[in-house]
Tab-separated table of C-alpha atoms in Angstrom:
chain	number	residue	atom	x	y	z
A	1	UNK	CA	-1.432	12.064	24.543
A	2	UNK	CA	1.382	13.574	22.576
A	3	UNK	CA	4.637	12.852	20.601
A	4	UNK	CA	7.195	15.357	20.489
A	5	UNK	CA	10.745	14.570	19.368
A	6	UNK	CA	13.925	16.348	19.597
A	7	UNK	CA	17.390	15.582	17.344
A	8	UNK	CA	20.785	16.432	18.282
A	9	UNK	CA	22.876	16.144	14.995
A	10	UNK	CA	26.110	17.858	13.557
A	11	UNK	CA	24.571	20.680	11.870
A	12	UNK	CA	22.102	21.422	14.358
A	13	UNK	CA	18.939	20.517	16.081
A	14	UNK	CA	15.416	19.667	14.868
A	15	UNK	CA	12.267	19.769	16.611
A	16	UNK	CA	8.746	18.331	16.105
A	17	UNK	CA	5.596	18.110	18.267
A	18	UNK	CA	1.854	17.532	17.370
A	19	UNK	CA	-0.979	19.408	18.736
A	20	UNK	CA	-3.677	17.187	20.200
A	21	UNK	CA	-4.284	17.397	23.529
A	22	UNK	CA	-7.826	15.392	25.438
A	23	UNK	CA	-9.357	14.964	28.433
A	24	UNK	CA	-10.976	11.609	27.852
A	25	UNK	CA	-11.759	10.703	24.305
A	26	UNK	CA	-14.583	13.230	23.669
A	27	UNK	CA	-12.624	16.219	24.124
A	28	UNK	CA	-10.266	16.855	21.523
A	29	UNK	CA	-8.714	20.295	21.170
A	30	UNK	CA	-5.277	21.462	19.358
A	31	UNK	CA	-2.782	23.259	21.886
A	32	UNK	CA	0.646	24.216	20.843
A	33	UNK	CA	3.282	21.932	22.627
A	34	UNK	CA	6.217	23.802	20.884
A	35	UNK	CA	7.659	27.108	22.593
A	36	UNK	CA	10.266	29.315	21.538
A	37	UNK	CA	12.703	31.882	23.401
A	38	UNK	CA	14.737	33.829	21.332
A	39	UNK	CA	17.061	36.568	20.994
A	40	UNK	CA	18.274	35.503	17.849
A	41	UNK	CA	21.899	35.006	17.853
A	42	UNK	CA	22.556	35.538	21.227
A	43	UNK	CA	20.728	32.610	22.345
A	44	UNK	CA	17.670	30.101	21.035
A	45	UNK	CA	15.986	27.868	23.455
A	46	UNK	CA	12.930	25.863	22.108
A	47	UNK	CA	10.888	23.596	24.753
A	48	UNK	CA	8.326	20.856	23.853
A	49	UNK	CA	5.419	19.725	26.451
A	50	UNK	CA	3.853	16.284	26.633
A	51	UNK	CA	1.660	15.480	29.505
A	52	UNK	CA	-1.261	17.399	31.376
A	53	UNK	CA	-2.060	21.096	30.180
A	54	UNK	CA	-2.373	22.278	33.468
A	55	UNK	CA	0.795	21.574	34.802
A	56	UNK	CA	2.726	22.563	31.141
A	57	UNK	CA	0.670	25.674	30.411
A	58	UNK	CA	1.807	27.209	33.751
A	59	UNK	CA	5.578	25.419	33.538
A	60	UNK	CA	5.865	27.484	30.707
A	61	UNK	CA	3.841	30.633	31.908
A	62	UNK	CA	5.927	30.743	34.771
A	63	UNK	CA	9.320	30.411	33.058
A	64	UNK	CA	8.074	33.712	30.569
A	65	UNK	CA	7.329	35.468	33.908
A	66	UNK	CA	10.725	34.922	35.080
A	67	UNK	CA	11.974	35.831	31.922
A	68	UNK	CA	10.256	39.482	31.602
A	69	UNK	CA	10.524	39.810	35.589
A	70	UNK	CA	11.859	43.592	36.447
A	71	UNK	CA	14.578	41.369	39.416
A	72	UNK	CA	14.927	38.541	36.409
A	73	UNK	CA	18.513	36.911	36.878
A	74	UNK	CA	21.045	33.667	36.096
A	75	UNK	CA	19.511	31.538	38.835
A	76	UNK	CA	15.803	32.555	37.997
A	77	UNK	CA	15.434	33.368	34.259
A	78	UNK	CA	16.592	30.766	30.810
A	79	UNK	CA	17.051	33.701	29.068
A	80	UNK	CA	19.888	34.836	31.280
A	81	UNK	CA	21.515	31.709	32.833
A	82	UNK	CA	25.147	31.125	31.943
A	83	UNK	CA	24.841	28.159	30.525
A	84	UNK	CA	22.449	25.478	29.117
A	85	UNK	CA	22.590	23.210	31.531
A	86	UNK	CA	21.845	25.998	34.369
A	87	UNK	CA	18.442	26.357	31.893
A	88	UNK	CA	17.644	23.030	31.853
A	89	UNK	CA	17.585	22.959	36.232
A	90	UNK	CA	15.801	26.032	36.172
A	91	UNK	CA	13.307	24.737	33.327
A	92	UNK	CA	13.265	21.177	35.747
A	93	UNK	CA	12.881	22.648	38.833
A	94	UNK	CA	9.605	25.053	37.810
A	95	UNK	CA	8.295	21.888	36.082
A	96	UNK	CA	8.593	19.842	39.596
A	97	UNK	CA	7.305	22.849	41.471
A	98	UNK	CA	3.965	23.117	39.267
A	99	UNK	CA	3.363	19.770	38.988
A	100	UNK	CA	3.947	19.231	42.451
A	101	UNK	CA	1.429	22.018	43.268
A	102	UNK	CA	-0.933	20.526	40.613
A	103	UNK	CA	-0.680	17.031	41.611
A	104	UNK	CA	-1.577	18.231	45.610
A	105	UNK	CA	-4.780	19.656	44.318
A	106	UNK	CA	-5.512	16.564	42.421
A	107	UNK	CA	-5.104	14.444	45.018
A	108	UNK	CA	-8.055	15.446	46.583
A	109	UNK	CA	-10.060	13.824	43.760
A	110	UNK	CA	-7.415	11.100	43.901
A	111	UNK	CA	-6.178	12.134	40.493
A	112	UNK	CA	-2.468	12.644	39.331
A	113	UNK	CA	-1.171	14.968	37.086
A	114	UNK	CA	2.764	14.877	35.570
A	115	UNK	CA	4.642	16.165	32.349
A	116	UNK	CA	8.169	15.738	30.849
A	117	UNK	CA	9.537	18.439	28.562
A	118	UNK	CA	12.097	18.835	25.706
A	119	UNK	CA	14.586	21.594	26.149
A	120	UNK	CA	16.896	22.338	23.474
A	121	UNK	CA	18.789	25.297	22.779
A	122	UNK	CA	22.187	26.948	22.120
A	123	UNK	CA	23.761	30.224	23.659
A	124	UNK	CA	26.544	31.920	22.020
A	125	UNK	CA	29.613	30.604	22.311
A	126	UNK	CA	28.549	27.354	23.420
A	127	UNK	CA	26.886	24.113	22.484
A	128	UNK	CA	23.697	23.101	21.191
A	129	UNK	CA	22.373	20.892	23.813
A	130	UNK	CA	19.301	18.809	24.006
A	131	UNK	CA	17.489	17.694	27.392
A	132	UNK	CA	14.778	15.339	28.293
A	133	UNK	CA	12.958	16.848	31.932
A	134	UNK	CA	11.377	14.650	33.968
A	135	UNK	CA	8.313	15.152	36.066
A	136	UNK	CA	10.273	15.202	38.904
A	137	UNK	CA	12.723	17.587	37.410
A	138	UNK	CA	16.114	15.613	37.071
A	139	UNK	CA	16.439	15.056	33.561
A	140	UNK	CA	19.223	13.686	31.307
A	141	UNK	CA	20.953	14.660	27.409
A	142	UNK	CA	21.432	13.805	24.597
A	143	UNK	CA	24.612	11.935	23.008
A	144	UNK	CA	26.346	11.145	19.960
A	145	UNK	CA	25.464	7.952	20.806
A	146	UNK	CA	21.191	8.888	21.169
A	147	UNK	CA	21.230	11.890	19.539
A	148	UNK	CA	17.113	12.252	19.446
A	149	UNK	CA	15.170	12.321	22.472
A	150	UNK	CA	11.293	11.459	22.498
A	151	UNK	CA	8.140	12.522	24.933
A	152	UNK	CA	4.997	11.007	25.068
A	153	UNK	CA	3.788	8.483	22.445
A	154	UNK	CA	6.891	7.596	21.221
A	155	UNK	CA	6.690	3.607	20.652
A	156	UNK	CA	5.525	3.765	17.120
A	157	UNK	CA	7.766	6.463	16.068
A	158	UNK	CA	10.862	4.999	17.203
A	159	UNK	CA	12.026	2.352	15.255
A	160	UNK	CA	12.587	4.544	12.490
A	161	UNK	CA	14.372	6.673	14.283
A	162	UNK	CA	16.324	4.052	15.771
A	163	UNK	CA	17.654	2.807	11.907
A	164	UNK	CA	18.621	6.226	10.402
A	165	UNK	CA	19.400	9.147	12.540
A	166	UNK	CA	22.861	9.430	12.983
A	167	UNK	CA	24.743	12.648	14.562
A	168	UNK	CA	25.870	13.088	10.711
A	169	UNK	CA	22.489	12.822	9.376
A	170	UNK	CA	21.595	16.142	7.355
A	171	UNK	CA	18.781	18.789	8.463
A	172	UNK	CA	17.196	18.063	5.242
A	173	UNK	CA	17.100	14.056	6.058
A	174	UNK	CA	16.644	14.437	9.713
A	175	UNK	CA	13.199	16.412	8.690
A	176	UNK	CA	12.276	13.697	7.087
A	177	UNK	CA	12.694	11.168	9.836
A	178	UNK	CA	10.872	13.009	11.966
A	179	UNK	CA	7.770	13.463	9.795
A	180	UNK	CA	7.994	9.658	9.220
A	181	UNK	CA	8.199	9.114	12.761
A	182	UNK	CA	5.371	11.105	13.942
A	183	UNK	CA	3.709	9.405	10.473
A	184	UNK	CA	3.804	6.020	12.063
A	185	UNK	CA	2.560	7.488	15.342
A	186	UNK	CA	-0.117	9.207	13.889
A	187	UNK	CA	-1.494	6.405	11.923
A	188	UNK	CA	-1.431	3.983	15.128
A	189	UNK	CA	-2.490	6.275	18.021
A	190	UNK	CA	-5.619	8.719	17.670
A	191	UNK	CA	-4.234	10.952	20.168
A	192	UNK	CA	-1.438	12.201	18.465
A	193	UNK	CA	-2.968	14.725	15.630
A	194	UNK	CA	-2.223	17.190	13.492
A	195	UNK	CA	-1.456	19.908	12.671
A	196	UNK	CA	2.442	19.786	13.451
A	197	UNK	CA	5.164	22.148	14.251
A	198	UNK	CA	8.251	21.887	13.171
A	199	UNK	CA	11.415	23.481	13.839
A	200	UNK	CA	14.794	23.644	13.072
A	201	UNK	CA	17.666	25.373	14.572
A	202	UNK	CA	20.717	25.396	12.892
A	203	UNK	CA	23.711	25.020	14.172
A	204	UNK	CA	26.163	28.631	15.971
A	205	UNK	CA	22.911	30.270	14.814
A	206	UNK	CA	21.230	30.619	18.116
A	207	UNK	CA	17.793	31.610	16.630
A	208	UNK	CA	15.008	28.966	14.703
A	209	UNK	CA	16.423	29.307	11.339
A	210	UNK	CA	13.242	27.458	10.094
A	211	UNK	CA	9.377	26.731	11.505
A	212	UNK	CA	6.611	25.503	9.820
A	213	UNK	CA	3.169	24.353	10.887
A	214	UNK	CA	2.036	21.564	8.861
A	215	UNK	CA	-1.234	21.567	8.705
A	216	UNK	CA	-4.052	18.464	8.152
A	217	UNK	CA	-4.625	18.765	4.715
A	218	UNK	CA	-1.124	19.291	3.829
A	219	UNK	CA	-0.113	18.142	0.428
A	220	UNK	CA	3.162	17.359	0.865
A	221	UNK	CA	2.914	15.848	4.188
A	222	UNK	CA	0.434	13.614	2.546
A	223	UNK	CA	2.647	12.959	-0.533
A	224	UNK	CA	5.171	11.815	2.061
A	225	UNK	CA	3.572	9.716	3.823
A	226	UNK	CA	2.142	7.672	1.132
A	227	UNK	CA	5.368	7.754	-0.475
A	228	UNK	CA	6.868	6.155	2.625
A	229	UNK	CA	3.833	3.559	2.635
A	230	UNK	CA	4.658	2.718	-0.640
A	231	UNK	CA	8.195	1.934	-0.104
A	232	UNK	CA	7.426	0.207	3.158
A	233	UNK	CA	4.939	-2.508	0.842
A	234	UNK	CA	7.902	-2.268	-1.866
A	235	UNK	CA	10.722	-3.348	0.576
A	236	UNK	CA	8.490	-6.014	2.041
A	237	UNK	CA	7.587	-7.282	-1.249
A	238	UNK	CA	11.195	-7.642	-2.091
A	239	UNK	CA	12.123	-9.358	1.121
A	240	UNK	CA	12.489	-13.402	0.951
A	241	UNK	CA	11.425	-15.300	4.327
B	1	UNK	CA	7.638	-8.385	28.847
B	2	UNK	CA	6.749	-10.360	25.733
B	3	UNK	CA	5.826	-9.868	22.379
B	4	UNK	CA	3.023	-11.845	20.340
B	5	UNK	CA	0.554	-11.437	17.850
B	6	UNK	CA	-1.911	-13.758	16.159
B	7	UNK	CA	-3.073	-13.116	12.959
B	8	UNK	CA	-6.059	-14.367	11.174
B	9	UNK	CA	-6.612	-14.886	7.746
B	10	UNK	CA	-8.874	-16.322	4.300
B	11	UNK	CA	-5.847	-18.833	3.854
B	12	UNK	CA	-5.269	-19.683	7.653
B	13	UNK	CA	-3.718	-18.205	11.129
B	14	UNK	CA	-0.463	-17.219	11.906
B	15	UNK	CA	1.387	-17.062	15.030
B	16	UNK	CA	4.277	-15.631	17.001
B	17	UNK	CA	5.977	-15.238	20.348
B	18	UNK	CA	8.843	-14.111	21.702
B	19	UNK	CA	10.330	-16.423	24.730
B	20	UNK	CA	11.955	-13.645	27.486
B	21	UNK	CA	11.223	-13.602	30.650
B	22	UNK	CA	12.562	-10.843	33.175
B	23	UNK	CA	12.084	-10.506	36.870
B	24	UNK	CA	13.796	-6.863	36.855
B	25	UNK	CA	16.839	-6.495	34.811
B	26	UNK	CA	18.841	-8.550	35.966
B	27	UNK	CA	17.173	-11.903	35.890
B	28	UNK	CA	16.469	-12.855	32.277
B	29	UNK	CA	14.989	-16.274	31.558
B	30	UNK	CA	13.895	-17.888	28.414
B	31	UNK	CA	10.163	-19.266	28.937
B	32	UNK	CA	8.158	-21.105	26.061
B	33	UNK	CA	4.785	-18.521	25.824
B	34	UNK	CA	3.343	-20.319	22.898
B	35	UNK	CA	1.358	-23.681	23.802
B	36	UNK	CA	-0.660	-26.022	21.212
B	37	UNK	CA	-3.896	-28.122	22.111
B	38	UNK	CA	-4.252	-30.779	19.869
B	39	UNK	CA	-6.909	-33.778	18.469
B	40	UNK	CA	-5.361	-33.260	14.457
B	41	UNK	CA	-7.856	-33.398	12.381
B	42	UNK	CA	-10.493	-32.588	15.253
B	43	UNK	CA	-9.723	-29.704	16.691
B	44	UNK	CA	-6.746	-27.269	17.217
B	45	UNK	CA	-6.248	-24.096	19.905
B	46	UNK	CA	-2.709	-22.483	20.492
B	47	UNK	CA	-2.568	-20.212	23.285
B	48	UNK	CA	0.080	-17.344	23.930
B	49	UNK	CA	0.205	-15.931	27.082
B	50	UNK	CA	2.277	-11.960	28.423
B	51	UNK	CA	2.686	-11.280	31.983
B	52	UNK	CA	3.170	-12.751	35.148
B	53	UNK	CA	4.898	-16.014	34.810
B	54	UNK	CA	2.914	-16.985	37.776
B	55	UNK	CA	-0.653	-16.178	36.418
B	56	UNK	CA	0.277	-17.445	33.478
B	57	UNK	CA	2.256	-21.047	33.930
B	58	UNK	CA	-0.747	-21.676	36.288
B	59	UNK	CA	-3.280	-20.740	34.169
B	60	UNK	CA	-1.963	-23.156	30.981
B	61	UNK	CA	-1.452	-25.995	33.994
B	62	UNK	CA	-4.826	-25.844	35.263
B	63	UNK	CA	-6.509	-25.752	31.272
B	64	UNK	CA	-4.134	-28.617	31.072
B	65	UNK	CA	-5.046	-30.613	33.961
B	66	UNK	CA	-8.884	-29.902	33.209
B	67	UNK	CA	-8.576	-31.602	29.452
B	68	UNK	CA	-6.975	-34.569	30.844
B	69	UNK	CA	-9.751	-34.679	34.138
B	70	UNK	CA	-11.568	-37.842	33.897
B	71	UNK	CA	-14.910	-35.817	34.370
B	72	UNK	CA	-14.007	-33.455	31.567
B	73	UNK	CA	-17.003	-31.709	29.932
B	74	UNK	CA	-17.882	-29.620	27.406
B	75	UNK	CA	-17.924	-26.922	30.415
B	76	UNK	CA	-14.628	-27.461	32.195
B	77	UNK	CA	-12.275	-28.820	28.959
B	78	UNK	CA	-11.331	-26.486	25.909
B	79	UNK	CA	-10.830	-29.960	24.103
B	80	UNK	CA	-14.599	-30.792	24.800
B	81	UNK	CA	-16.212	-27.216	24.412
B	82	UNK	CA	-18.992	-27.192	21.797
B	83	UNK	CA	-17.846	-23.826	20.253
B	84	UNK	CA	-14.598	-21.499	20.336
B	85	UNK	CA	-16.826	-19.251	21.661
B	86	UNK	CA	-16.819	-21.314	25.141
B	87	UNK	CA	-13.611	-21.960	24.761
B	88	UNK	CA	-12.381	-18.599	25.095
B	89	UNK	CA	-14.665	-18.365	28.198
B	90	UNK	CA	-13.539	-21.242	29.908
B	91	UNK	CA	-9.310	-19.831	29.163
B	92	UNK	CA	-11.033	-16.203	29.929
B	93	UNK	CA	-12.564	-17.711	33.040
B	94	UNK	CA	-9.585	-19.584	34.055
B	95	UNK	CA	-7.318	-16.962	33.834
B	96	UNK	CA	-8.983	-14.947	35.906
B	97	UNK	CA	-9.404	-16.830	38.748
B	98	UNK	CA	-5.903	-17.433	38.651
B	99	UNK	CA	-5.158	-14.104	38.692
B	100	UNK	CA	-7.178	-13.041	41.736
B	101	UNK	CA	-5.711	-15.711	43.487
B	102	UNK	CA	-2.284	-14.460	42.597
B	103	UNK	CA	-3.000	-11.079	43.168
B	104	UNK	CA	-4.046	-11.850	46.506
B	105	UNK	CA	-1.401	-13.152	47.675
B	106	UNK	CA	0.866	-10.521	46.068
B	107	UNK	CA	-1.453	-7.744	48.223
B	108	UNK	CA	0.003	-8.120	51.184
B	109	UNK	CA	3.413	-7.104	49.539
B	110	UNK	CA	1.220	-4.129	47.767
B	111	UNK	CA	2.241	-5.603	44.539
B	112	UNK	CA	-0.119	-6.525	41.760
B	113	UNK	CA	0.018	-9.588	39.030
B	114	UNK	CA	-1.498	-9.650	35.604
B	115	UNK	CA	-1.647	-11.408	32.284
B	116	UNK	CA	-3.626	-11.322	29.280
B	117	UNK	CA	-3.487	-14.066	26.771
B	118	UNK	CA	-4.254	-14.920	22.779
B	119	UNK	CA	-6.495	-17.721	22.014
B	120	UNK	CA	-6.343	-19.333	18.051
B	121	UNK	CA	-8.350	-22.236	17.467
B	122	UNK	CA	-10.680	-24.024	15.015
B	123	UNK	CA	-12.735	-27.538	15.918
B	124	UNK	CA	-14.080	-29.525	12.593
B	125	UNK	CA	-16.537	-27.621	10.523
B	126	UNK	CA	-16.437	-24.292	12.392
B	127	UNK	CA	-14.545	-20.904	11.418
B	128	UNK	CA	-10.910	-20.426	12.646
B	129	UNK	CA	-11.573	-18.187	15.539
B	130	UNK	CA	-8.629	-16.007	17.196
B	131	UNK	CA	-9.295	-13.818	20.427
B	132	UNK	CA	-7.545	-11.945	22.706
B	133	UNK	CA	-8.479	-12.002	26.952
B	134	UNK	CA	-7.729	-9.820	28.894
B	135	UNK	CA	-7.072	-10.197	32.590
B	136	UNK	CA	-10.473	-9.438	33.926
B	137	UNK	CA	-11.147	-12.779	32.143
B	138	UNK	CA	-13.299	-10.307	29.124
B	139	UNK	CA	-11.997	-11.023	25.419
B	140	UNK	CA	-12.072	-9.514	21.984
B	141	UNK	CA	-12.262	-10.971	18.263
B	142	UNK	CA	-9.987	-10.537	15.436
B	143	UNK	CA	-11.913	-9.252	12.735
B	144	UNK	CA	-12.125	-8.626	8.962
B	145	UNK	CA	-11.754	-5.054	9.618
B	146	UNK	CA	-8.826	-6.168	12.156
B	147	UNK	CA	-7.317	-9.366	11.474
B	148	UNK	CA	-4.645	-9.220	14.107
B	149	UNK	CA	-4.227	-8.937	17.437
B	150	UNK	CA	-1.209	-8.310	19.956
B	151	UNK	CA	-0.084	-8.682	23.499
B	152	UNK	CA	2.679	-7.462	25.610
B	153	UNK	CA	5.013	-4.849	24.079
B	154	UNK	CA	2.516	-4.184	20.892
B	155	UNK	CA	3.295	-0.794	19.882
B	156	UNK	CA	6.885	-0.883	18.012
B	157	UNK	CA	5.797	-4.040	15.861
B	158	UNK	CA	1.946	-2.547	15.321
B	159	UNK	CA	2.779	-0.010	12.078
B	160	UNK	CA	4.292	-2.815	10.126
B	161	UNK	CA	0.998	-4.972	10.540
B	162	UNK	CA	-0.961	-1.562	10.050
B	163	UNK	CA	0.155	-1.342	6.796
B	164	UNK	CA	0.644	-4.803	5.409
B	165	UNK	CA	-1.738	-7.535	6.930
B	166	UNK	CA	-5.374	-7.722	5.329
B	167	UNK	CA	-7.687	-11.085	5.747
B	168	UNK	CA	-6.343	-11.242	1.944
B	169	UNK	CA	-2.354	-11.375	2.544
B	170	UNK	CA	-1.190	-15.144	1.797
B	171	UNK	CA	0.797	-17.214	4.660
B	172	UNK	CA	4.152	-17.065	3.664
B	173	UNK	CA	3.508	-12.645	3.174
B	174	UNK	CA	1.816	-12.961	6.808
B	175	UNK	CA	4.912	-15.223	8.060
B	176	UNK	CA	7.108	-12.358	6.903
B	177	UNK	CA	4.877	-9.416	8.368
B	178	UNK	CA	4.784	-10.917	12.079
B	179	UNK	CA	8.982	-12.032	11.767
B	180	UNK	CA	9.384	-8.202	10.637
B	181	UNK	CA	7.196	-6.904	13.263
B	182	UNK	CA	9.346	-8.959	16.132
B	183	UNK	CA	12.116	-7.614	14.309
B	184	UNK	CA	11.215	-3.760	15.105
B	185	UNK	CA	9.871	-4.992	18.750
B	186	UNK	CA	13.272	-6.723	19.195
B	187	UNK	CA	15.311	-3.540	18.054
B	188	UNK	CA	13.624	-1.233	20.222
B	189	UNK	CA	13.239	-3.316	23.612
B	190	UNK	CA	15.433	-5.178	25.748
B	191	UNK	CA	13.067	-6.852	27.465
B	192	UNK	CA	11.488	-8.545	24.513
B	193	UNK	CA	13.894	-11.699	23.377
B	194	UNK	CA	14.655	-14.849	20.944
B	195	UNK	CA	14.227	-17.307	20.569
B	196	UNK	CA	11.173	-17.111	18.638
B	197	UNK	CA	7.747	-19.408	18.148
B	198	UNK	CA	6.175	-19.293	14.686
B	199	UNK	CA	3.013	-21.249	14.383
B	200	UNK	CA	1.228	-21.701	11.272
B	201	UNK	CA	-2.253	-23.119	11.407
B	202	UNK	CA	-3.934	-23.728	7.713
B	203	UNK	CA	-7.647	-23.648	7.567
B	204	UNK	CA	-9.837	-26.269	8.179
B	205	UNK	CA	-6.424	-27.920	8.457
B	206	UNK	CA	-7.290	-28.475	12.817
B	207	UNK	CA	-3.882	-28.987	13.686
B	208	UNK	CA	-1.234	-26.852	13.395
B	209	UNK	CA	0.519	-27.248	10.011
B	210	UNK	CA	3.938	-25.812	10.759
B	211	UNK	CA	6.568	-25.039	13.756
B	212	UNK	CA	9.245	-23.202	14.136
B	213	UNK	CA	11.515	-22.328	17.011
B	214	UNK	CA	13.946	-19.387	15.336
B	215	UNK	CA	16.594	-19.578	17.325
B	216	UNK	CA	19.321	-16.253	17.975
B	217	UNK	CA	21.490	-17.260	15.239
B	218	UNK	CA	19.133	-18.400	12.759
B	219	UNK	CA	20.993	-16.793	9.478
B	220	UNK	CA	17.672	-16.534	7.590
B	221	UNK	CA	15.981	-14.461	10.406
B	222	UNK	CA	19.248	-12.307	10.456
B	223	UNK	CA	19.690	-12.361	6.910
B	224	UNK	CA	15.447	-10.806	6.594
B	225	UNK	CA	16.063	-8.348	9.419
B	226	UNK	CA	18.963	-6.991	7.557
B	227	UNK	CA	17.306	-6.704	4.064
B	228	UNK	CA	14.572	-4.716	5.541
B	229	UNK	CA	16.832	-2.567	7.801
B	230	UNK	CA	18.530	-2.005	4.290
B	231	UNK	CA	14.832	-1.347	2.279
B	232	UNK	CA	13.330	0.683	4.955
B	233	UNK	CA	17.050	2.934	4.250
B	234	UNK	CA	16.451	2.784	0.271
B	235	UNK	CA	12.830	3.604	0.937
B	236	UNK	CA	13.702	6.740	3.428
B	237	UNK	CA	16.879	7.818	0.913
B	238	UNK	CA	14.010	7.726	-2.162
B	239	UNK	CA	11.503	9.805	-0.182
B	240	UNK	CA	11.401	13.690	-0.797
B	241	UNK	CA	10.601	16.358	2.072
């Protein structure tokens, strides 16, 4: 499994994925799920993969291909579409072609394979927009109303989310939630693992202003999350039935 | 879906279920999950049930209908069953032969039925016993090591318990965790509803020593849900990155 999450506030966007991937429980490797194309301040689009390597290892191959293609245009490379939701059909529609492909081979062993994505990015001039792609491709955006979006083990993580982000939250605060998040998903479901990358984009920037792998033995990742179990037994304490 | 958990402790168990009921979205029932066998003094068992109303209405009937048999035996009746250990195999047993009878039928429409149920009981001079089945009719313990267990929509209420519940936590702190757990389970999905059922069964107490429907205006539950909405936001504002 995986949990990536995505947040859509007022002074920008911030991104955070894990690294575990397995086939079955006794094969654990670390993969990056976070990908970034950039030509900073011209445009920033960052994409986070939950779901079977296969098919998001070659989703994203492909879409670099099209990028550095020699005929590369609008309709077939991210780095060139007009706008951000042109990049989010283009990123849907390679995802439903792999996986499709994928998923025919599979079926052979009567296996399935699928992944959903994270697309978020800005182009200048425009709007920082965040997307959740489906396997099949359609996919929808975030709001003021949702403003984070969530792929793969995202039960744990998301009553936290649910009680503090805010479109207004800060960078500095929404960094925070999304540590604690992934802290609560961590703790309950073995495959999510560290380390973690974490991103943030600020806003009219078009370019990661900030990324920073967090690694297992990270102090103040650690500090954090003990800090936050602490005040978790605190508030409970305090709490009359 | 449904939410429940069981926990058990040194001082006693502690139960809880949600009472929703959804055929699709748009036909939302309430349904009683939480049902109490009963000699006081003798012996006690409270079963909560997730999943098919079908499998599981019929499954509580036909334990029902077997304790009250005139030829009930220590084989057929969970009210005559020498140990709890038989007693989860005769709920384990009857569950799933419900089950493939209801999945039967449901084949011919290609659909598929399934339930999985908690079992909490203690009989007169044996250990307070709490298990959960599955739908293959199989079943687990609650432990020392992990003295709760869930059913239905587990995951948003499971980092609460993480943290808090040991064998050690007293009833009224273990009343609290499961209410607080609901709470996040509630928050986060739709499909999870109050009223509630909160059972409390004291050791070596056999009967179960206190009953609670919280119903969806009960100003205490709102009144806790809101302090710790408010504690988990002092707790995240106290936190540094």
């Amino acid at each position: 499994m995986t949990y990536c999450v995505g947040l859509l506030l007022n002074e920008g966007m911030v991104l955070l994925s894990d690294t575990r991937t397995n086939a079955g429980l006794d094969n654990i490797s670390t993969y990056r799920k976070m990908f970034v194309f950039e030509e900073p301040g011209e445009r920033v689009i960052a994409i986070m993969t939950a779901g079977s390597l296969s098919v998001t290892q070659t989703t994203i191959a492909r879409l670099r291909e099209a990028v550095e293609d020699g005929d590369a245009s609008g309709e077939t490379s991210i780095m060139l579409a007009p706008t951000l939701l042109k990049v989010a059909e283009i990123v849907g529609n390679m995802l439903a072609s792999v996986r499709a492909d994928v998923d025919e081979k599979l079926s052979t062993m009567r296996q399935h394979a699928s992944a959903s994505l994270i697309v978020a990015g800005q182009r200048k001039g425009g709007a920082m927009r965040l997307f959740l792609i489906y396997p099949e491709g359609n996919f929808i955006e975030a709001t003021e109303d949702t403003p984070f979006l969530q792929i793969g083990e995202h039960k744990y993580g998301k009553p936290i989310l649910d009680r503090v982000v805010r479109p207004e939250t800060s960078l500095a605060d929404a960094q925070k939630a999304v540590l604690l998040s992934m802290d609560s998903t961590l703790r309950s479901n073995l495959s999510v693992g560290m380390p973690l990358d974490l991103a943030v984009i600020e806003r009219d920037a078009c370019r990661v202003t900030q990324a920073r792998r967090i690694e297992a033995g990270d102090e103040g990742f650690r500090a954090m999350s003990e800090a936050w179990s602490q005040a978790l037994r605190d508030g409970f304490t305090k709490i009359r039935l």
